[in-house]
Coordinates of C-alpha atoms in Angstrom, one line a residue:
M1017 CA 0.0 0.0 0.0
T1018 CA 1.2 3.5 -0.7
S1019 CA 1.2 5.8 2.3
T1020 CA -1.4 8.7 2.5
D1021 CA -0.5 12.1 3.9
G1022 CA -3.0 11.9 6.8
L1023 CA -5.5 9.7 8.6
R1024 CA -8.5 8.2 6.7
L1025 CA -11.2 7.0 9.1
L1026 CA -13.8 5.1 7.1
P1027 CA -17.5 4.5 8.1
F1028 CA -18.6 0.9 8.5
R1029 CA -21.8 -1.0 9.4
G1030 CA -21.3 -1.7 13.1
L1031 CA -22.3 -5.0 14.5
R1032 CA -24.0 -4.5 17.9
Y1033 CA -25.7 -6.4 20.6
A1034 CA -29.5 -6.4 20.4
P1035 CA -30.6 -5.2 23.9
D1036 CA -33.7 -7.4 23.9
R1037 CA -31.5 -10.6 23.5
V1038 CA -29.1 -10.1 26.4
S1039 CA -29.5 -9.5 30.1
S1040 CA -27.8 -6.1 29.9
L1041 CA -25.0 -4.4 27.9
T1042 CA -22.9 -4.3 31.0
A1043 CA -23.1 -8.1 31.3
V1044 CA -21.9 -8.7 27.7
T1045 CA -19.0 -6.2 27.6
S1046 CA -15.4 -6.9 28.6
P1047 CA -12.1 -5.1 29.0
P1048 CA -9.6 -5.5 26.1
Y1049 CA -8.4 -9.1 25.6
D1050 CA -4.9 -8.3 27.1
V1051 CA -6.4 -6.7 30.2
V1052 CA -8.6 -9.6 31.3
V1053 CA -6.9 -11.4 34.1
R1054 CA -6.9 -15.0 33.0
P1055 CA -8.4 -17.5 33.9
E1056 CA -10.3 -15.9 36.7
G1057 CA -11.4 -12.9 34.7
V1058 CA -12.5 -15.1 31.8
R1059 CA -14.7 -17.2 34.1
H1060 CA -16.2 -14.1 35.7
L1061 CA -17.2 -12.7 32.4
E1062 CA -18.5 -16.0 31.0
T1063 CA -20.8 -16.4 33.9
A1064 CA -22.1 -12.8 33.6
D1065 CA -24.1 -13.6 30.5
P1066 CA -23.9 -16.5 28.0
Y1067 CA -23.3 -14.0 25.2
N1068 CA -20.4 -12.1 26.9
I1069 CA -17.9 -10.9 24.2
V1070 CA -15.1 -12.7 26.0
R1071 CA -16.3 -15.9 24.2
L1072 CA -15.2 -14.3 21.0
I1073 CA -12.0 -12.5 22.1
L1074 CA -10.7 -15.2 24.4
P1075 CA -12.2 -18.6 23.5
H1076 CA -10.6 -21.5 25.3
A1077 CA -10.0 -24.9 23.8
A1078 CA -7.3 -27.5 23.7
D1079 CA -5.4 -26.0 20.8
P1080 CA -5.3 -22.6 18.9
T1081 CA -7.0 -23.9 15.7
T1082 CA -10.0 -25.1 17.7
R1083 CA -10.1 -21.9 19.7
H1084 CA -10.2 -19.8 16.5
R1085 CA -12.8 -22.0 14.8
Q1086 CA -14.9 -21.9 18.0
A1087 CA -14.9 -18.0 18.0
A1088 CA -15.9 -18.0 14.3
E1089 CA -18.7 -20.4 14.9
T1090 CA -19.9 -18.5 18.0
L1091 CA -20.0 -15.3 16.0
H1092 CA -22.0 -16.9 13.2
H1093 CA -24.5 -18.4 15.7
W1094 CA -25.0 -15.1 17.5
R1095 CA -25.6 -13.3 14.2
T1096 CA -28.0 -16.0 13.0
E1097 CA -29.9 -15.9 16.3
G1098 CA -30.2 -12.1 16.2
V1099 CA -28.1 -11.6 19.3
L1100 CA -25.7 -9.4 17.2
R1101 CA -27.3 -7.2 14.6
Q1102 CA -25.7 -5.1 11.9
D1103 CA -26.6 -1.4 11.7
P1104 CA -28.4 -0.5 8.5
E1105 CA -25.9 2.0 7.1
P1106 CA -22.2 2.8 7.4
A1107 CA -21.3 5.2 10.2
L1108 CA -18.5 6.6 12.3
Y1109 CA -19.4 6.2 15.9
V1110 CA -18.9 8.9 18.6
Y1111 CA -17.9 7.1 21.8
E1112 CA -17.9 8.7 25.2
Q1113 CA -16.4 7.3 28.5
R1114 CA -17.0 9.1 31.8
S1115 CA -16.1 8.4 35.4
G1116 CA -16.0 11.2 37.9
E1117 CA -13.7 14.0 36.6
V1118 CA -12.5 11.8 33.7
L1119 CA -14.2 12.4 30.4
Q1120 CA -13.0 11.0 27.1
R1121 CA -14.7 11.3 23.7
G1122 CA -13.5 10.0 20.4
L1123 CA -14.4 8.5 17.0
I1124 CA -14.7 4.7 16.3
G1125 CA -14.1 3.8 12.6
A1126 CA -12.1 1.7 10.2
L1127 CA -8.7 3.3 9.8
R1128 CA -6.8 2.9 6.6
L1129 CA -3.5 1.0 7.4
D1130 CA -1.5 3.2 5.0
G1131 CA -1.9 6.4 7.1
P1132 CA 0.7 8.0 9.4
V1133 CA 0.3 5.9 12.6
L1134 CA 3.2 5.9 15.0
P1135 CA 3.9 2.8 17.1
H1136 CA 6.0 3.3 20.3
E1137 CA 6.4 -0.3 21.5
D1138 CA 7.7 -3.5 20.0
V1139 CA 5.3 -6.5 19.7
I1140 CA 5.5 -10.2 20.6
P1141 CA 5.4 -12.2 17.4
E1142 CA 3.5 -15.1 18.9
V1143 CA 0.7 -12.8 20.1
V1144 CA 0.4 -11.2 16.7
A1145 CA 0.2 -14.6 15.0
D1146 CA -2.5 -15.8 17.4
R1147 CA -4.6 -12.7 17.0
A1148 CA -4.2 -12.8 13.2
A1149 CA -5.4 -16.4 13.1
L1150 CA -8.4 -15.5 15.3
M1151 CA -9.5 -12.5 13.2
R1152 CA -8.9 -14.4 10.0
A1153 CA -11.1 -17.3 11.1
A1154 CA -13.9 -14.9 12.3
A1155 CA -13.4 -12.3 9.5
A1156 CA -14.0 -9.7 12.1
N1157 CA -12.4 -7.0 14.2
F1158 CA -13.8 -7.6 17.7
E1159 CA -12.4 -4.6 19.6
P1160 CA -11.0 -1.2 18.7
L1161 CA -7.5 -0.3 19.5
L1162 CA -6.9 3.2 21.1
L1163 CA -5.1 5.9 19.0
S1164 CA -4.3 9.4 20.1
Y1165 CA -4.0 12.4 17.8
R1166 CA -3.6 16.2 18.3
G1167 CA -6.5 18.1 16.9
R1168 CA -6.7 21.7 15.9
N1169 CA -6.9 24.4 18.5
G1170 CA -10.5 25.6 18.9
A1171 CA -13.7 23.6 18.3
G1172 CA -13.8 23.2 14.6
G1173 CA -13.5 20.0 12.4
A1174 CA -14.1 16.7 14.0
T1175 CA -14.5 18.2 17.5
A1176 CA -17.4 20.3 16.3
V1177 CA -19.2 17.3 15.0
I1178 CA -18.5 15.3 18.1
E1179 CA -19.7 18.1 20.4
R1180 CA -22.9 18.5 18.4
V1181 CA -23.7 14.8 18.2
V1182 CA -23.4 14.2 21.9
A1183 CA -26.3 16.6 22.5
D1184 CA -28.6 13.9 20.9
D1185 CA -29.9 10.7 22.4
P1186 CA -27.3 7.9 22.2
L1187 CA -27.7 4.6 20.4
L1188 CA -26.7 2.9 23.7
A1189 CA -25.6 3.8 27.2
T1190 CA -24.3 1.5 29.9
T1191 CA -22.1 1.5 33.0
T1192 CA -19.4 -1.1 33.5
E1193 CA -18.1 -2.7 36.7
D1194 CA -15.2 -0.2 36.8
G1195 CA -17.7 2.7 37.3
F1196 CA -17.3 4.1 33.8
T1197 CA -20.4 5.1 31.8
H1198 CA -20.2 4.4 28.1
R1199 CA -22.4 6.1 25.4
L1200 CA -22.3 5.6 21.6
W1201 CA -23.8 7.7 18.7
A1202 CA -23.8 7.0 15.0
V1203 CA -22.6 9.7 12.5
T1204 CA -24.1 9.1 9.1
D1205 CA -24.7 12.6 7.7
P1206 CA -22.5 13.0 4.6
A1207 CA -21.6 16.6 5.5
D1208 CA -20.5 15.5 9.0
L1209 CA -18.4 12.6 7.6
A1210 CA -16.8 15.0 5.1
T1211 CA -15.9 17.5 7.9
I1212 CA -14.3 14.7 9.9
D1213 CA -12.4 13.3 6.9
D1214 CA -11.0 16.8 6.0
D1215 CA -9.8 17.3 9.6
L1216 CA -8.2 13.9 10.1
S1217 CA -6.5 14.1 6.7
R1218 CA -4.1 16.6 8.3
R1219 CA -3.3 14.5 11.4
Q1220 CA -1.1 11.7 12.4
A1221 CA -1.8 9.2 15.2
L1222 CA 0.1 7.6 18.0
I1223 CA -0.8 4.1 19.1
A1224 CA -1.8 4.5 22.7
D1225 CA -3.1 0.9 23.3
G1226 CA -3.2 -2.0 20.9
H1227 CA 0.2 -2.4 19.2
H1228 CA -0.5 -6.1 18.7
R1229 CA -3.9 -5.5 17.1
W1230 CA -2.4 -2.9 14.7
A1231 CA 0.4 -5.3 13.8
T1232 CA -2.3 -7.9 13.3
Y1233 CA -4.3 -5.7 10.9
Q1234 CA -1.1 -5.2 8.9
R1235 CA -0.3 -8.9 8.8
L1236 CA -3.9 -9.8 7.8
Y1237 CA -3.8 -7.3 4.9
E1238 CA -0.4 -8.6 3.7
Q1239 CA -1.5 -12.2 3.8
Q1240 CA -4.9 -11.6 2.1
P1241 CA -4.8 -12.8 -1.5
G1242 CA -5.5 -10.0 -4.0
A1243 CA -6.4 -7.5 -1.3
T1244 CA -6.5 -3.9 -2.6
A1245 CA -6.7 -0.5 -0.9
A1246 CA -10.5 -0.8 -1.2
S1247 CA -10.6 -4.1 0.6
P1248 CA -12.0 -4.3 4.2
W1249 CA -8.7 -5.9 5.1
A1250 CA -6.9 -2.7 4.2
S1251 CA -8.3 -1.0 7.4
G1252 CA -8.8 -1.9 11.0
L1253 CA -11.2 -1.0 13.8
V1254 CA -9.9 1.9 16.0
L1255 CA -10.9 4.5 18.5
L1256 CA -9.3 7.9 17.7
V1257 CA -9.1 10.4 20.6
D1258 CA -8.0 14.0 20.3
T1259 CA -5.6 14.2 23.3
A1260 CA -5.2 17.9 23.0
R1261 CA -8.9 18.0 24.2
H1262 CA -9.1 14.8 26.2
P1263 CA -5.6 13.9 27.6
L1264 CA -5.1 10.2 28.1
Q1265 CA -4.1 8.7 31.5
V1266 CA -0.9 6.8 31.4
R1267 CA -0.3 3.9 33.8
A1268 CA 2.5 1.3 34.1
I1269 CA 2.3 -2.4 33.0
H1270 CA 3.8 -4.7 35.5
R1271 CA 5.8 -7.9 34.9
V1272 CA 5.5 -11.3 36.6
L1273 CA 8.3 -13.8 36.4
P1274 CA 6.6 -17.0 37.5
H1275 CA 9.8 -19.2 37.4
L1276 CA 12.0 -16.8 39.3
P1277 CA 11.6 -17.0 43.1
L1278 CA 12.1 -13.7 44.9
A1279 CA 15.0 -14.9 46.9
T1280 CA 16.9 -15.9 43.7
A1281 CA 16.0 -12.6 42.0
L1282 CA 17.4 -10.6 45.0
A1283 CA 20.5 -12.8 45.2
D1284 CA 21.2 -12.3 41.5
V1285 CA 21.0 -8.5 41.6
A1286 CA 23.5 -8.2 44.4
G1287 CA 26.2 -5.8 43.2
A1288 CA 24.2 -4.8 40.2
F1289 CA 21.5 -2.8 42.0
R1290 CA 20.9 -1.5 45.5
A1291 CA 18.1 -3.6 47.0
R1292 CA 16.2 -2.6 50.1
A1293 CA 13.3 -4.2 51.9
L1294 CA 10.2 -2.0 52.1
P1295 CA 8.0 -1.9 55.2
G1296 CA 4.2 -1.8 54.8
G1297 CA 2.0 -3.1 52.0
L1298 CA 1.5 -2.6 48.3
S1299 CA 0.3 1.0 48.6
A1300 CA 3.4 2.0 50.6
A1301 CA 5.6 0.2 48.1
L1302 CA 4.2 2.0 45.1
T1303 CA 4.5 5.3 46.9
A1304 CA 8.2 4.6 47.6
L1305 CA 8.7 3.7 44.0
E1306 CA 7.2 6.9 42.7
E1307 CA 9.3 9.0 45.0
T1308 CA 12.6 7.3 44.1
P1309 CA 14.7 9.3 41.6
G1310 CA 16.4 7.6 38.7
T1311 CA 15.9 4.0 37.6
A1312 CA 13.8 2.0 40.1
F1313 CA 11.6 -1.0 40.4
V1314 CA 9.8 -2.8 43.2
L1315 CA 10.2 -6.6 43.4
A1316 CA 7.4 -8.5 45.1
G1317 CA 7.0 -12.1 46.1
G1318 CA 3.7 -11.7 47.9
R1319 CA 1.5 -9.2 49.7
D1320 CA 4.0 -8.8 52.6
S1321 CA 7.2 -9.0 50.7
F1322 CA 8.4 -5.9 48.8
H1323 CA 11.9 -4.8 47.9
L1324 CA 13.0 -1.6 46.1
L1325 CA 15.7 -1.8 43.5
D1326 CA 17.5 1.4 42.5
R1327 CA 21.0 2.8 41.8
P1328 CA 22.0 0.4 39.0
D1329 CA 25.7 -0.2 38.4
P1330 CA 26.8 2.2 35.7
E1331 CA 29.2 -0.4 34.2
L1332 CA 26.3 -2.8 33.9
L1333 CA 24.2 -0.2 32.1
D1334 CA 27.1 0.8 29.8
R1335 CA 27.6 -2.8 28.9
T1336 CA 24.0 -3.9 28.3
I1337 CA 22.1 -0.9 26.9
R1338 CA 22.5 -0.2 23.2
R1339 CA 24.1 3.2 22.3
D1340 CA 22.3 3.9 19.0
R1341 CA 19.2 5.2 20.8
P1342 CA 18.3 8.6 22.3
E1343 CA 19.3 9.2 25.9
A1344 CA 15.6 9.4 26.9
W1345 CA 15.2 5.8 25.6
R1346 CA 18.4 4.6 27.4
R1347 CA 17.0 6.0 30.7
L1348 CA 13.6 4.4 30.5
D1349 CA 12.8 2.0 33.4
A1350 CA 11.6 -0.6 30.8
T1351 CA 14.8 -0.3 28.8
V1352 CA 16.9 -0.9 31.9
L1353 CA 14.7 -3.8 33.1
H1354 CA 14.8 -5.7 29.8
S1355 CA 18.4 -4.9 28.7
A1356 CA 20.1 -5.2 32.1
L1357 CA 18.0 -7.3 34.4
L1358 CA 15.9 -9.7 32.2
D1359 CA 18.5 -10.2 29.4
E1360 CA 21.8 -10.0 31.4
V1361 CA 21.3 -10.6 35.1
W1362 CA 18.3 -13.0 35.2
R1363 CA 18.6 -14.3 31.6
I1364 CA 14.9 -14.7 31.2
P1365 CA 13.6 -14.9 27.6
D1366 CA 10.7 -12.6 26.6
H1367 CA 8.3 -15.4 26.0
P1368 CA 4.7 -15.7 27.3
S1369 CA 5.5 -18.7 29.5
D1370 CA 8.4 -16.8 31.2
I1371 CA 7.0 -13.3 31.5
S1372 CA 3.4 -12.3 32.1
Y1373 CA 2.3 -8.6 31.7
L1374 CA -0.4 -7.4 34.1
H1375 CA -2.0 -4.0 34.2
H1376 CA -2.9 -4.0 37.9
A1377 CA -0.2 -4.1 40.6
K1378 CA -2.4 -6.1 43.1
A1379 CA -3.1 -8.8 40.4
A1380 CA 0.6 -8.9 39.6
V1381 CA 1.6 -9.5 43.2
E1382 CA -1.1 -12.2 43.7
H1383 CA 0.0 -13.9 40.5
A1384 CA 3.6 -14.0 41.6
A1385 CA 2.6 -15.3 45.0
R1386 CA 0.5 -18.2 43.6
N1387 CA 3.4 -19.3 41.3
G1388 CA 6.2 -18.8 43.8
G1389 CA 7.7 -16.2 41.4
T1390 CA 8.5 -12.5 41.4
A1391 CA 6.5 -9.5 40.4
V1392 CA 8.3 -6.5 39.0
L1393 CA 6.2 -3.4 39.7
M1394 CA 6.8 -0.5 37.3
R1395 CA 6.2 3.3 37.0
A1396 CA 4.3 5.0 34.2
T1397 CA 6.1 6.9 31.3
S1398 CA 4.6 10.3 30.3
E1399 CA 2.7 10.6 27.1
E1400 CA 5.0 13.4 26.0
T1401 CA 8.1 11.1 26.3
V1402 CA 6.3 8.3 24.4
R1403 CA 5.3 10.7 21.6
Q1404 CA 8.8 12.2 21.3
L1405 CA 10.4 8.8 21.0
A1406 CA 7.7 7.7 18.5
E1407 CA 8.3 10.8 16.4
C1408 CA 12.0 9.9 16.3
G1409 CA 11.1 6.5 15.0
V1410 CA 12.2 4.8 18.2
T1411 CA 10.1 2.0 19.8
M1412 CA 10.0 1.3 23.5
P1413 CA 10.4 -2.1 25.0
R1414 CA 7.3 -4.3 24.9
K1415 CA 4.4 -3.4 27.2
S1416 CA 6.1 -0.2 28.4
T1417 CA 2.9 1.8 29.0
S1418 CA -0.8 1.5 29.5
F1419 CA -2.9 4.4 28.2
G1420 CA -6.5 4.8 29.2
P1421 CA -9.3 4.9 29.7
K1422 CA -9.4 1.9 27.3
P1423 CA -12.6 1.4 25.2
A1424 CA -14.9 -1.3 26.4
T1425 CA -15.0 -4.4 24.2
G1426 CA -18.4 -5.4 22.9
L1427 CA -20.1 -2.1 22.2
V1428 CA -19.5 -2.2 18.5
L1429 CA -17.8 -4.9 16.3
R1430 CA -16.8 -4.8 12.6
T1431 CA -17.2 -7.6 10.1
L1432 CA -14.8 -8.0 7.2
E1433 CA -16.8 -10.0 4.7
D1434 CA -19.6 -7.4 4.3
P1435 CA -19.6 -5.2 1.1
H1436 CA -20.4 -2.2 3.3
H1437 CA -17.6 -2.9 5.8

């Protein structure tokens, strides 16, 4: 595909739950697939409603091929039964999330893959391969990834359309377990769609959350026989948020090393980092981590066992961290963790069976305790640092950041076999 100058967000006929066929919209939605804490989270969602979206995004069976076929068959059955219904005409969808002082609004659509979209993290090939096989089998995008862009100053362009649309009654409204209310509107007016298209054609986007899904979209297009720029496979489901108007929240993603006992982890870092036991519980440990200057991590083996690592040996950093990157990249906690600790000191391969990535510190600590392993608790990186590195063409280590609020999964899906995709 040849690159376009700006973003092209295409309308599509959304596939949505029929409210009369499910117990509630809340009961059929889910966090993004990589945020669900498995297997406990999957079981919780499955029992909330027999039609919960988790049965499509995280089907479970003995082998991958069976899982992917199961998701495709489930999608087909739900459409045949009228549980999922396709909207009558192509639309872009205004999506609002609100909780207390947090308000985020953006546009859900099918984004052309040849536009200026900046990644900031590397991806895990095995995850991309698995998600690609799932989407190919189902011929669907189940959940939008989250992209940020910087809109124009003032209230023109896409912002003007969004602000006017939200004054009308929404297509749907629901409140999820995390306390966020979600509302969705369809934009079908040709003049509004043209205004949005003209505005976005001058923008570039940063992947905030969903690097693996974006890489999956690209792989699917490349592997689709005879696919052209007009093919539904040449675009992917996204949520675009103007972060000049609605700044994203940035949180850390923590690591769990299930095969590395805490005692071994601490013994191995002797001389490479300063390690200190922390009194108190998780909250106190996270506060100490935030207040520590320079590189720092908290190692945890359970709810009463926290150690602060800081002051890495300069010689270790000089020997293990590549020099052909900006200084801001070399100083990232995630860079130091992966280059110095995981690769050199602990020698742990970045493979799903050896490193788990969890978004919540409490879940990470509990997971480490259950497996007799070690949780590495991290700090967040600022959006500005992420954007600066991305604009330099530099990717951060895998799972370095968690932007949010993330879109709920299950409010609107996109099929890839429909002529009005």
